[in-house]
Tab-separated table of C-alpha atoms in Angstrom:
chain	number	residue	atom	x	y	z
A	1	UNK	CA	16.775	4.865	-16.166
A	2	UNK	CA	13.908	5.943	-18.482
A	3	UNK	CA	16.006	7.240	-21.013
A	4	UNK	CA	16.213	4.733	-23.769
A	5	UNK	CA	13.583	4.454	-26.519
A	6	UNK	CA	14.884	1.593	-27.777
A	7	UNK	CA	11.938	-1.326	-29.008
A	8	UNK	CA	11.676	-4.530	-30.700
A	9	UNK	CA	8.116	-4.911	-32.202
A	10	UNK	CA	7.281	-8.200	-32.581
A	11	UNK	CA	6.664	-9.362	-36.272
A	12	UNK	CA	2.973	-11.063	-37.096
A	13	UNK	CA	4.417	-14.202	-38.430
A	14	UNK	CA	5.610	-14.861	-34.120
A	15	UNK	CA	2.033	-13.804	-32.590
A	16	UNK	CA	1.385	-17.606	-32.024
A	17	UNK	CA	4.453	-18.195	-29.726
A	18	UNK	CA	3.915	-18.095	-25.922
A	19	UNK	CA	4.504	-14.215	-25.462
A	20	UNK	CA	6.906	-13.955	-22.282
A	21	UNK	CA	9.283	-17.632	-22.439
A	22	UNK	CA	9.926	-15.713	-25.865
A	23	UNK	CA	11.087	-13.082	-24.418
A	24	UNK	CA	12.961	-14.138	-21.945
A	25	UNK	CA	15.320	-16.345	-23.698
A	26	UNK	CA	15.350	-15.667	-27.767
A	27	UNK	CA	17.566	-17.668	-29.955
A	28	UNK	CA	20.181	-15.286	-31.998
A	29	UNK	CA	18.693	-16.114	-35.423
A	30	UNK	CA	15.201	-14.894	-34.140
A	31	UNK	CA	16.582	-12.066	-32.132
A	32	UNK	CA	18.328	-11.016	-35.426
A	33	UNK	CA	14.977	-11.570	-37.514
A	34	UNK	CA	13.351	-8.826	-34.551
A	35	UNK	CA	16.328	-6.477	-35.163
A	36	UNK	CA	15.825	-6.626	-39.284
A	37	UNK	CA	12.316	-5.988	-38.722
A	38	UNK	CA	12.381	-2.999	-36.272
A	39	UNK	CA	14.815	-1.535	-38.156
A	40	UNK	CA	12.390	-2.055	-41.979
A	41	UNK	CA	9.702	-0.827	-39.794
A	42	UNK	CA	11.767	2.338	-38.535
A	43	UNK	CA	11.366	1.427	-34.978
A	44	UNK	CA	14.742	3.200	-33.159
A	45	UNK	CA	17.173	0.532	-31.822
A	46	UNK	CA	19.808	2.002	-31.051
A	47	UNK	CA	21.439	0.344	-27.716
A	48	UNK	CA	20.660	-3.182	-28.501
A	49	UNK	CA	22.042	-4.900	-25.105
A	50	UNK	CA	18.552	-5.406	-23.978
A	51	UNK	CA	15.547	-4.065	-26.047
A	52	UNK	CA	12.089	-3.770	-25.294
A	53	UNK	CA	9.670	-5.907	-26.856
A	54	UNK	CA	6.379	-4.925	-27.788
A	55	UNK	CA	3.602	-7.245	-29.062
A	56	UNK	CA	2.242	-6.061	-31.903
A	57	UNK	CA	-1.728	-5.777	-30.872
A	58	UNK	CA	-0.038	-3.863	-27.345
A	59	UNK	CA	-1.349	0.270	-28.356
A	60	UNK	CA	2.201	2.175	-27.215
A	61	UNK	CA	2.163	5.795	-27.619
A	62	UNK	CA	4.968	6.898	-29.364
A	63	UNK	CA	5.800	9.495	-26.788
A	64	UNK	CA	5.409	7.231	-23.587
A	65	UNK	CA	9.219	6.721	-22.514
A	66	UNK	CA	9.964	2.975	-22.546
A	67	UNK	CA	12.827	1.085	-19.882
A	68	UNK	CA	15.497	-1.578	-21.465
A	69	UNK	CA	14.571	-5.151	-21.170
A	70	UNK	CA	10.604	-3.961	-21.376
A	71	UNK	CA	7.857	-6.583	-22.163
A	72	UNK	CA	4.368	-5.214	-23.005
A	73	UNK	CA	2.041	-7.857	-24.492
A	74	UNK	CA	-0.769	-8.731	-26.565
A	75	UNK	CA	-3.931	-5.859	-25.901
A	76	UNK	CA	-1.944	-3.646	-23.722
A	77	UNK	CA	-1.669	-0.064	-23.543
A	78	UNK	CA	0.315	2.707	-23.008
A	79	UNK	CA	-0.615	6.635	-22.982
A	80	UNK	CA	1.525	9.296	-23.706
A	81	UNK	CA	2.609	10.575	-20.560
A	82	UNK	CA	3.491	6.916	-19.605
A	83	UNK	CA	7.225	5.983	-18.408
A	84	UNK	CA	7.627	2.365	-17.876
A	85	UNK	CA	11.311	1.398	-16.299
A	86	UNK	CA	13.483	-1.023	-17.158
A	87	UNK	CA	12.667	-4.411	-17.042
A	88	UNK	CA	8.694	-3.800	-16.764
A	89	UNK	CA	6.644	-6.857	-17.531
A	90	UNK	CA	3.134	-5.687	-18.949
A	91	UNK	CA	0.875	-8.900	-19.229
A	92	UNK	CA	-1.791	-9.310	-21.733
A	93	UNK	CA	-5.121	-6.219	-21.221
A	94	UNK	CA	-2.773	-4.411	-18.958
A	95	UNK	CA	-3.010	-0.689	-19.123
A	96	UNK	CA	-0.869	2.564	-18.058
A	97	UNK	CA	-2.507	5.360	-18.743
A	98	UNK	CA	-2.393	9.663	-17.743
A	99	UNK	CA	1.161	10.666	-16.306
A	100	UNK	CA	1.956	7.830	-15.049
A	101	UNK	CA	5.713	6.430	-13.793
A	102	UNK	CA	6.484	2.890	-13.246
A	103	UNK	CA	9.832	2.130	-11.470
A	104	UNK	CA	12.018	-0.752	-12.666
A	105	UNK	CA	10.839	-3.819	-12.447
A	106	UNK	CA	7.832	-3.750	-12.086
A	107	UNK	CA	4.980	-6.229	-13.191
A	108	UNK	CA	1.321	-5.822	-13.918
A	109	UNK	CA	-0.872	-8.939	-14.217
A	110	UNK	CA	-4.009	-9.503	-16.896
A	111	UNK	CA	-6.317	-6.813	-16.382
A	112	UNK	CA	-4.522	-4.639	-14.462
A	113	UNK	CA	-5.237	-0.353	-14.266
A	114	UNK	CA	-2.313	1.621	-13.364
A	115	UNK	CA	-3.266	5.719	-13.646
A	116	UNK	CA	-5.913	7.626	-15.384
A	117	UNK	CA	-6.072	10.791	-17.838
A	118	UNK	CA	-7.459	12.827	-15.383
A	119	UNK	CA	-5.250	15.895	-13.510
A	120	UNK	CA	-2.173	14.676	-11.663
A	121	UNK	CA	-0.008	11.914	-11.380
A	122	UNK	CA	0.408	8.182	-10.166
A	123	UNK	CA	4.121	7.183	-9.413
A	124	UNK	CA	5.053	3.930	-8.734
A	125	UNK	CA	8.541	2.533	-7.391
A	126	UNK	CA	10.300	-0.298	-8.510
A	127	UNK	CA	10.052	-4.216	-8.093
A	128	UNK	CA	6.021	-3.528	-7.552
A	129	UNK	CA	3.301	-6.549	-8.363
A	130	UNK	CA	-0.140	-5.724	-9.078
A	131	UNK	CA	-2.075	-8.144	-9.402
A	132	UNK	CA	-4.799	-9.591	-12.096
A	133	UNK	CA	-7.743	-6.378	-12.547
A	134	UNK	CA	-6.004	-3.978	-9.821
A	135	UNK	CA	-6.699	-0.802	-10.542
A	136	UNK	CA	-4.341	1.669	-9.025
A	137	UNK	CA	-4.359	5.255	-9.083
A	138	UNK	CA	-7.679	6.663	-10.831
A	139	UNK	CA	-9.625	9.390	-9.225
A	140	UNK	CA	-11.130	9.219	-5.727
A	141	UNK	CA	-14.152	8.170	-4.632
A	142	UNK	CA	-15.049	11.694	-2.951
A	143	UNK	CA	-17.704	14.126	-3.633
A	144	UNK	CA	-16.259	17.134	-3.154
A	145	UNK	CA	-13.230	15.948	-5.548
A	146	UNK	CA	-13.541	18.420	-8.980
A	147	UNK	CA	-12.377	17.113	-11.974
A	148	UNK	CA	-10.240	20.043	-12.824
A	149	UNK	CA	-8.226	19.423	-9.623
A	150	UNK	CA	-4.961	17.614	-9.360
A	151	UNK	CA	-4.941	14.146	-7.551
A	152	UNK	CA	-1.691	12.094	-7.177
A	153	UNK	CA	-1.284	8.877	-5.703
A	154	UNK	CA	2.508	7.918	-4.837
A	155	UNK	CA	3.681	3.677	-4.007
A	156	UNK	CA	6.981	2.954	-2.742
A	157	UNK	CA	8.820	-0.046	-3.317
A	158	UNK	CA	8.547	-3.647	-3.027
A	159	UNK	CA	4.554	-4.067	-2.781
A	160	UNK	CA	2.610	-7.458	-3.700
A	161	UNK	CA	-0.573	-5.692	-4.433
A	162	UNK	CA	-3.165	-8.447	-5.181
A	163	UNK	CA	-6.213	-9.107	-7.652
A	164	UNK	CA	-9.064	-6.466	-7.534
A	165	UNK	CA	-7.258	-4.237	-5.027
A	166	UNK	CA	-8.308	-0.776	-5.869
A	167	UNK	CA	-5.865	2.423	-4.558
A	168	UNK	CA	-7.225	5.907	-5.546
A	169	UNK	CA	-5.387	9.005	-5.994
A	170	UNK	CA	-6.050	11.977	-3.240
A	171	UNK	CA	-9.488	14.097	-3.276
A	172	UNK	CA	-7.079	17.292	-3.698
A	173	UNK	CA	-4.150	19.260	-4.813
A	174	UNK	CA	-2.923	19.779	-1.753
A	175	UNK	CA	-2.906	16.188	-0.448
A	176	UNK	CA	-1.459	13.253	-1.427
A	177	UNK	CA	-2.144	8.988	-0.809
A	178	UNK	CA	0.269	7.400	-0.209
A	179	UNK	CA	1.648	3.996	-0.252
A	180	UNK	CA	5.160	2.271	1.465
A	181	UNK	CA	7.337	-0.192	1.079
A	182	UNK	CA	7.100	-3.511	1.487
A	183	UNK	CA	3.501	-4.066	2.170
A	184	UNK	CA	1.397	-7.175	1.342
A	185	UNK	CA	-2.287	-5.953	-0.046
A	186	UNK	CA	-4.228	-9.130	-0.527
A	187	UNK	CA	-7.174	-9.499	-3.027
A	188	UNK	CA	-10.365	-7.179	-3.491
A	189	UNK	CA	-8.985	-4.269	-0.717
A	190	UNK	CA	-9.503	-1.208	-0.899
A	191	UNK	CA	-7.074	2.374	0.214
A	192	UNK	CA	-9.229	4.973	-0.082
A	193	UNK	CA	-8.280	9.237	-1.144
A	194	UNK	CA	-5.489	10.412	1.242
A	195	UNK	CA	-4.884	7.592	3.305
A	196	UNK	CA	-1.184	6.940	4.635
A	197	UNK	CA	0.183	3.584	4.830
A	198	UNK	CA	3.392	2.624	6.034
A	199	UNK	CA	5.924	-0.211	5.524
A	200	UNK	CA	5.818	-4.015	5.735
A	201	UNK	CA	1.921	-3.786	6.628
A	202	UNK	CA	-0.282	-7.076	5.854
A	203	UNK	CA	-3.813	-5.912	4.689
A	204	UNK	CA	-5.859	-9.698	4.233
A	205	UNK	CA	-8.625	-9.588	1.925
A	206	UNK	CA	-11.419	-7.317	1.876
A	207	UNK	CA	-9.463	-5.295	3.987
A	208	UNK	CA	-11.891	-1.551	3.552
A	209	UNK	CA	-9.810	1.857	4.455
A	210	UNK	CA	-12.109	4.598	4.069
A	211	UNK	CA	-10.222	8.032	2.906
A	212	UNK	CA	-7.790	9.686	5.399
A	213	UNK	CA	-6.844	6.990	7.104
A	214	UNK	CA	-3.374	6.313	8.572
A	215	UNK	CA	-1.743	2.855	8.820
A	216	UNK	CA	2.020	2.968	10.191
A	217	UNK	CA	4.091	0.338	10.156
A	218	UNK	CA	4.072	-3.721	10.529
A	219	UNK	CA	0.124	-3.411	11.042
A	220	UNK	CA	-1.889	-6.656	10.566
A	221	UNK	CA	-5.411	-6.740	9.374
A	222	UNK	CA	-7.296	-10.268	9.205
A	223	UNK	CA	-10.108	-10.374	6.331
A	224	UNK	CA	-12.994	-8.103	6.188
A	225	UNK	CA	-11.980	-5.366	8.346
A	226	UNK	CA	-13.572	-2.158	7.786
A	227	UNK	CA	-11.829	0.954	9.115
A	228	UNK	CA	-13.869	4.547	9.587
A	229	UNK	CA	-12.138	7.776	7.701
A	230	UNK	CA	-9.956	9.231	9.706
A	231	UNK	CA	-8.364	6.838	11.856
A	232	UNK	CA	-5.274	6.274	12.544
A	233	UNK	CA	-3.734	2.423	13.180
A	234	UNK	CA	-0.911	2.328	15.500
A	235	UNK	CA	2.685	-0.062	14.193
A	236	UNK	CA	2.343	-3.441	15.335
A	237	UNK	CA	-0.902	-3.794	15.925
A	238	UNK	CA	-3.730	-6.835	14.983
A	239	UNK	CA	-7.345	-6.161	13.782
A	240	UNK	CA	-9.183	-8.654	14.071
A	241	UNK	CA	-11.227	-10.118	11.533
A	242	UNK	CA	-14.772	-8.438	10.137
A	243	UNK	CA	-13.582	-5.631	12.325
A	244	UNK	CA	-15.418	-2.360	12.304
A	245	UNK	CA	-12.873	0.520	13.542
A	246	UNK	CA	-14.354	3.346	13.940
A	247	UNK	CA	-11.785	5.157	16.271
A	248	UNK	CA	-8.075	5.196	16.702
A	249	UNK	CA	-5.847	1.840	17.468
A	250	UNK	CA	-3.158	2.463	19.447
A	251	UNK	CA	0.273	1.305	18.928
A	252	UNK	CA	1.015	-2.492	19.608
A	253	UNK	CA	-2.712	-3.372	20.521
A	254	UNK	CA	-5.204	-6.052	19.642
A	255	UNK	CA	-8.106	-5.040	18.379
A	256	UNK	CA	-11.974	-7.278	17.284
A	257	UNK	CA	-15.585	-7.027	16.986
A	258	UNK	CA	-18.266	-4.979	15.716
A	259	UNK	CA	-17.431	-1.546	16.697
A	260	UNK	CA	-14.056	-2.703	17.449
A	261	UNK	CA	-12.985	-2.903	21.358
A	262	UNK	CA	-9.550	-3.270	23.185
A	263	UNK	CA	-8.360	-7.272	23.506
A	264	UNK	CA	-5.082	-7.533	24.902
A	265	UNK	CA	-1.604	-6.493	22.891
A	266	UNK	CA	-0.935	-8.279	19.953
A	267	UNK	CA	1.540	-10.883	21.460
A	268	UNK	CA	2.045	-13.376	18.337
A	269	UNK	CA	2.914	-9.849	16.425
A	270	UNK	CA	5.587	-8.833	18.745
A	271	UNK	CA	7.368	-11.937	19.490
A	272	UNK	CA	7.238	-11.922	15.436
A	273	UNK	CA	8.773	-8.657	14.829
A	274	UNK	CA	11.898	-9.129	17.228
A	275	UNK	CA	10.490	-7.596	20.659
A	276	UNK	CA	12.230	-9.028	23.723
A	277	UNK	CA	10.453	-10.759	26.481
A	278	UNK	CA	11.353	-7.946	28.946
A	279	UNK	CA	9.863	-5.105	26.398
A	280	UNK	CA	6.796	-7.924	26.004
A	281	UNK	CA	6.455	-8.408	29.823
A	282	UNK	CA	7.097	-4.367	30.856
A	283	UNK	CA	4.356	-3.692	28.090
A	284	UNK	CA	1.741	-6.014	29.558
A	285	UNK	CA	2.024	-4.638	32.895
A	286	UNK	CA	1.835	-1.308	31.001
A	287	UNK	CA	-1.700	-2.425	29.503
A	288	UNK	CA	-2.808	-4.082	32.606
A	289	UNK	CA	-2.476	-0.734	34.567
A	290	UNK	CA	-3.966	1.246	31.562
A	291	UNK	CA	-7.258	-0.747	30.454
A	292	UNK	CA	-7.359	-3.633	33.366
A	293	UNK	CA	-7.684	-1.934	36.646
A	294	UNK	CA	-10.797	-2.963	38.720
A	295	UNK	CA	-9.939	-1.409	41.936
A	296	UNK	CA	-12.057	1.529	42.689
A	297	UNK	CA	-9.352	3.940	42.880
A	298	UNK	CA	-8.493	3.254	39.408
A	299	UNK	CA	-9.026	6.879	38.218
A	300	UNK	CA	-9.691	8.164	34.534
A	301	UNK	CA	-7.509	6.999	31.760
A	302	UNK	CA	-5.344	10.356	31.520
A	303	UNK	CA	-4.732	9.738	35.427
A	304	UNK	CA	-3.604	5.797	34.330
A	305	UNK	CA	-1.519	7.396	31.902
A	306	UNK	CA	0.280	9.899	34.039
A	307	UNK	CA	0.810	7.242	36.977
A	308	UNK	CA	2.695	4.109	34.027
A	309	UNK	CA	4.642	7.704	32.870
A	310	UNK	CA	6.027	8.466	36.236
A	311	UNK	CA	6.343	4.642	37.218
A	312	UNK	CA	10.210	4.160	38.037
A	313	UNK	CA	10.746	1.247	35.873
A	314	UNK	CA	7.856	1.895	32.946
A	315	UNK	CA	8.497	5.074	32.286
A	316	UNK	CA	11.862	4.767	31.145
A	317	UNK	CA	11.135	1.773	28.646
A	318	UNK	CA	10.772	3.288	24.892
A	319	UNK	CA	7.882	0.591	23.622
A	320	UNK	CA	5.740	1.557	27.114
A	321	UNK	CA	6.568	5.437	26.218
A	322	UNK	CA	5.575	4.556	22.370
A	323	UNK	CA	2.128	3.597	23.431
A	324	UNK	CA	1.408	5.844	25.887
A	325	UNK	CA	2.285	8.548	23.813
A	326	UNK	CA	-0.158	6.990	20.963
A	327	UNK	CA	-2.850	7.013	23.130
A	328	UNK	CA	-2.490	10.660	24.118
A	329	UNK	CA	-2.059	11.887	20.417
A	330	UNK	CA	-5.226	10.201	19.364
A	331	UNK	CA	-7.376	12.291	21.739
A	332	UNK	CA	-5.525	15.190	20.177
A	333	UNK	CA	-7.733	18.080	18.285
A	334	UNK	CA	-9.770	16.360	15.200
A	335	UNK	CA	-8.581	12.940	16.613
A	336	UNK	CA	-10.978	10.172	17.107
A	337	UNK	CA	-10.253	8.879	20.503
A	338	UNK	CA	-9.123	4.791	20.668
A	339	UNK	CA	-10.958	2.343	20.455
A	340	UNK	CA	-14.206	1.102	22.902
A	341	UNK	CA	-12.301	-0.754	26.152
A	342	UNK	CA	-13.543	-3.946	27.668
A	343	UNK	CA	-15.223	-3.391	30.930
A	344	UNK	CA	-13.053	-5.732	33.406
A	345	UNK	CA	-14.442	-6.723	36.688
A	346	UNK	CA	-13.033	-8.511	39.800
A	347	UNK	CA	-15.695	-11.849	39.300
């Protein structure tokens, strides 16, 4: 896929037509004026199917391994460890840099940052967005992170990654951050070193991870949520918005507030993602027995737990086992325990 060298440089005498509608659809005369040209100017154009075409004020390394069908335009750059696949759009101030790897297909807006020069390696999959003045994959925001030490930062496939997001790479060799598929990443959030997010997440804007911190899947943020280092957010669960999480959310839950507590299950979010009405209506009797219980012989929460487990109709449904088994890993060794729980009482 990133074999092919192949580039059209675009001639001065065209720097006043619209870069991109240029590109896309070239009439033969002025696609064989950009052949002539690359090929006076030594440019290698070998498999001419569907060239790459770099604007002339774009800074291209001549090592960084370009994609077919590539557009890079005006003020761009691209280092020398760059690989760019095919059909990569690169709009105007965009800039790869370090060793960096963009899959196919990918696009980066005005302003965007994808990689840095120091130790490591940013890899990106293919039919990625990032949006106007990202800036994915530089070094982490962590004081005990040494220059000399590797940092990588890895993004599946499939992300809309907004304006002013910012992604770092991980605080160490040994680590890694890492990034789905499928996710939404609104404007001006930020994933901090190490953090693990899974697939088809929605992060709304402002959304603050702090390093280390584990998202798994269909997760919903609202705006200005602010989650502690070292939590971990269960699949298919809500946070509500200017959240501050400063412990684990377990799976399928609702959380909100300052110093985030326990609301409910995140109903809208289930009945969304396909749950049935019996796995719904199993899992709120699940919660009610968990976090509801007013009676006085209630018992601790492990006791709650134990009692739904060896209930003869709860225990044997797999979203009830799901959360009861995210519950008991997050007051595992080095786990944060869940989230505050609303005090209930019989009034």
């Amino acid at each position: 896929m990133l074999e092919s060298k192949d580039v059209v440089v675009v001639p001065e005498s065209t720097q006043s037509l619209p870069l991109f509608p240029f590109f896309c659809a070239p009439s033969l005369s002025l696609l064989l004026l950009l052949l002539s040209y690359a090929e006076t100017n030594r440019v290698h154009t070998s498999t001419l199917t569907k060239p790459s075409l770099i604007h002339p004020t774009a800074a291209v390394h001549p090592d960084a391994v370009i994609g077919q069908g590539v557009s890079i335009g005006p003020f761009c750059s691209v280092g020398s460890s760059a690989k760019l696949g095919n059909g990569c759009r690169l709009y105007p101030g965009s800039h790869v840099s370090g060793s960096t790897e963009l899959g196919d297909n990918c696009t980066l807006m005005t302003g965007a940052v994808v990689g840095d020069d120091y130790p490591g390696r940013t890899v990106i999959g293919s039919n990625n967005s990032i949006g106007y003045h990202a800036v994915i994959g530089v070094k982490p925001q962590d004081l005990k992170y040494k220059q000399e030490d590797e940092c990588f930062l890895e993004v599946g496939d499939n992300n809309d990654i907004r304006e002013h997001t910012s992604i770092h790479r991980s605080s160490k060799s040994t680590d890694r951050t890492v990034i789905g598929n499928g996710n939404l990443i609104m404007g001006s959030c930020h994933i901090a070193h190490d953090c693990k997010i899974g697939n088809n997440n929605i992060f709304a804007n402002n959304t603050l991870l702090a390093g280390h911190v584990e998202v798994e899947d269909n997760v919903h943020t609202a705006g200005a949520t602010v989650v502690h280092q070292f939590c971990h957010i269960g699949s298919y669960s809500f946070l509500g918005g200017g959240s501050v999480v400063t412990q684990d959310v377990p799976t399928y839950v609702m959380v909100a507030g300052e110093r985030a507590e326990l609301r409910g299950l995140n109903l809208v979010g289930l009945t969304r993602c396909g749950f049935s009405s019996a796995e719904i209506r199993n899992l709120r009797t699940a919660y009610r027995n968990l976090f509801m219980r007013v009676d006085a012989n209630a018992g601790s929460l492990e006791e709650r737990i134990a009692e739904v487990e060896l209930h003869e109709e709860l225990g044997h449904v797999p979203a009830v086992r799901a959360m009861l088994q995210s519950i008991r890993n997050s007051f595992a060794e080095n786990r944060r325990g869940i989230c505050k729980i609303r005090h209930w009482n019989a009034s």
